[in-house]
Amino acid sequence: MARITYVEFNGTEHVVDVAPGLTVMEGARDNGIPGIEADCGGACACSTCHVYVAPEWVEQLPAKDPMEEDMLDFAFQPDPQRSRLTCQLKVTDGLDGLKVFMPEKQI
């Protein structure tokens, strides 16, 4: 299990254990974390699971593929370095301790 901290825009933290093989988005959905809407269900066809990863995690995550880069163009206030779509982040034991921050809104 990887312990992931999801931080709502208002600062409320949710720390949950997410099983390897799921995505960070599925971890939020399965644990009722508000702020990640995931309208497309994880198909990388929207930007409603957008988060900002903690700065210390940016270099530890796999690179964004072109489809994720394209979808992030539609996200609310994307950050070129820190923005990620949680549906594209597959949970591994290596993500233990990951911290993500929700934007003010999802669009």
Coordinates of C-alpha atoms in Angstrom, one line a residue:
M1 CA 0.0 0.0 0.0
A2 CA 1.1 3.6 -0.6
R3 CA 0.0 6.2 1.8
I4 CA -1.1 9.3 -0.2
T5 CA -2.1 12.7 1.2
Y6 CA -4.8 14.6 -0.7
V7 CA -5.1 18.2 0.3
E8 CA -8.3 20.1 -0.5
F9 CA -8.1 23.7 -1.7
N10 CA -9.2 24.8 1.8
G11 CA -6.2 23.0 3.3
T12 CA -8.1 19.9 4.7
E13 CA -5.9 16.9 4.4
H14 CA -7.0 13.3 3.7
V15 CA -4.4 10.6 4.2
V16 CA -5.3 7.2 2.8
D17 CA -3.7 4.0 1.8
V18 CA -4.1 3.1 -1.9
A19 CA -3.4 -0.3 -3.3
P20 CA -0.7 -0.7 -5.9
G21 CA -2.1 -1.0 -9.4
L22 CA -4.8 1.6 -8.8
T23 CA -4.4 5.2 -9.9
V24 CA -4.2 8.2 -7.6
M25 CA -7.6 9.2 -9.0
E26 CA -9.1 5.8 -8.1
G27 CA -7.6 6.2 -4.6
A28 CA -9.5 9.5 -4.2
R29 CA -12.7 8.2 -5.7
D30 CA -12.7 5.0 -3.6
N31 CA -12.1 6.9 -0.4
G32 CA -14.6 9.7 -1.0
I33 CA -12.0 12.4 -1.3
P34 CA -13.7 15.7 -2.4
G35 CA -12.1 17.8 -5.1
I36 CA -11.3 15.2 -7.7
E37 CA -14.3 14.8 -9.9
A38 CA -12.9 12.4 -12.5
D39 CA -15.8 12.9 -15.0
C40 CA -14.3 10.7 -17.7
G41 CA -13.7 7.8 -15.2
G42 CA -9.9 7.7 -15.8
A43 CA -9.8 7.7 -19.6
C44 CA -7.6 10.9 -19.8
A45 CA -10.4 12.6 -21.8
C46 CA -11.0 15.5 -19.4
S47 CA -9.1 17.5 -16.8
T48 CA -11.4 17.0 -13.8
C49 CA -8.8 15.0 -11.8
H50 CA -6.2 17.7 -12.0
V51 CA -3.9 18.2 -9.0
Y52 CA -0.6 19.9 -8.1
V53 CA 2.0 17.5 -6.8
A54 CA 4.2 18.5 -3.9
P55 CA 7.4 20.1 -5.3
E56 CA 9.6 17.3 -3.9
W57 CA 7.6 14.7 -5.9
V58 CA 7.8 16.4 -9.4
E59 CA 11.0 14.6 -10.4
Q60 CA 10.1 11.3 -8.8
L61 CA 7.0 10.8 -11.0
P62 CA 6.9 9.3 -14.5
A63 CA 7.0 11.9 -17.2
K64 CA 3.7 13.1 -18.7
D65 CA 2.7 11.6 -21.9
P66 CA 1.5 13.8 -24.8
M67 CA -2.2 13.0 -24.1
E68 CA -1.9 14.1 -20.5
E69 CA -0.1 17.3 -21.6
D70 CA -2.9 18.0 -24.0
M71 CA -5.6 17.5 -21.4
L72 CA -3.8 19.7 -18.8
D73 CA -4.3 22.6 -21.3
F74 CA -8.0 22.4 -20.2
A75 CA -7.3 22.3 -16.5
F76 CA -8.0 25.2 -14.1
Q77 CA -4.7 27.2 -13.7
P78 CA -2.3 24.5 -14.7
D79 CA 1.3 24.7 -13.5
P80 CA 3.8 23.6 -16.1
Q81 CA 5.9 21.6 -13.5
R82 CA 3.5 20.5 -10.8
S83 CA 0.2 19.9 -12.6
R84 CA -0.8 16.2 -13.2
L85 CA -3.9 14.3 -14.0
T86 CA -4.4 11.7 -11.2
C87 CA -5.9 9.2 -13.6
Q88 CA -2.4 9.0 -15.2
L89 CA -0.5 8.3 -12.0
K90 CA -0.4 4.5 -11.4
V91 CA 0.2 3.7 -7.7
T92 CA 3.3 1.8 -6.8
D93 CA 5.0 1.3 -3.5
G94 CA 7.4 4.0 -4.7
L95 CA 4.5 6.5 -4.3
D96 CA 4.3 6.0 -0.6
G97 CA 4.2 9.5 0.9
L98 CA 3.0 11.3 -2.2
K99 CA 1.2 14.5 -1.5
V100 CA -1.1 16.2 -4.0
F101 CA -3.0 19.5 -3.8
M102 CA -6.4 20.1 -5.4
P103 CA -7.0 23.3 -7.4
E104 CA -9.7 25.7 -6.4
K105 CA -12.0 24.1 -8.9
Q106 CA -12.1 21.4 -11.7
I107 CA -13.1 22.3 -15.2

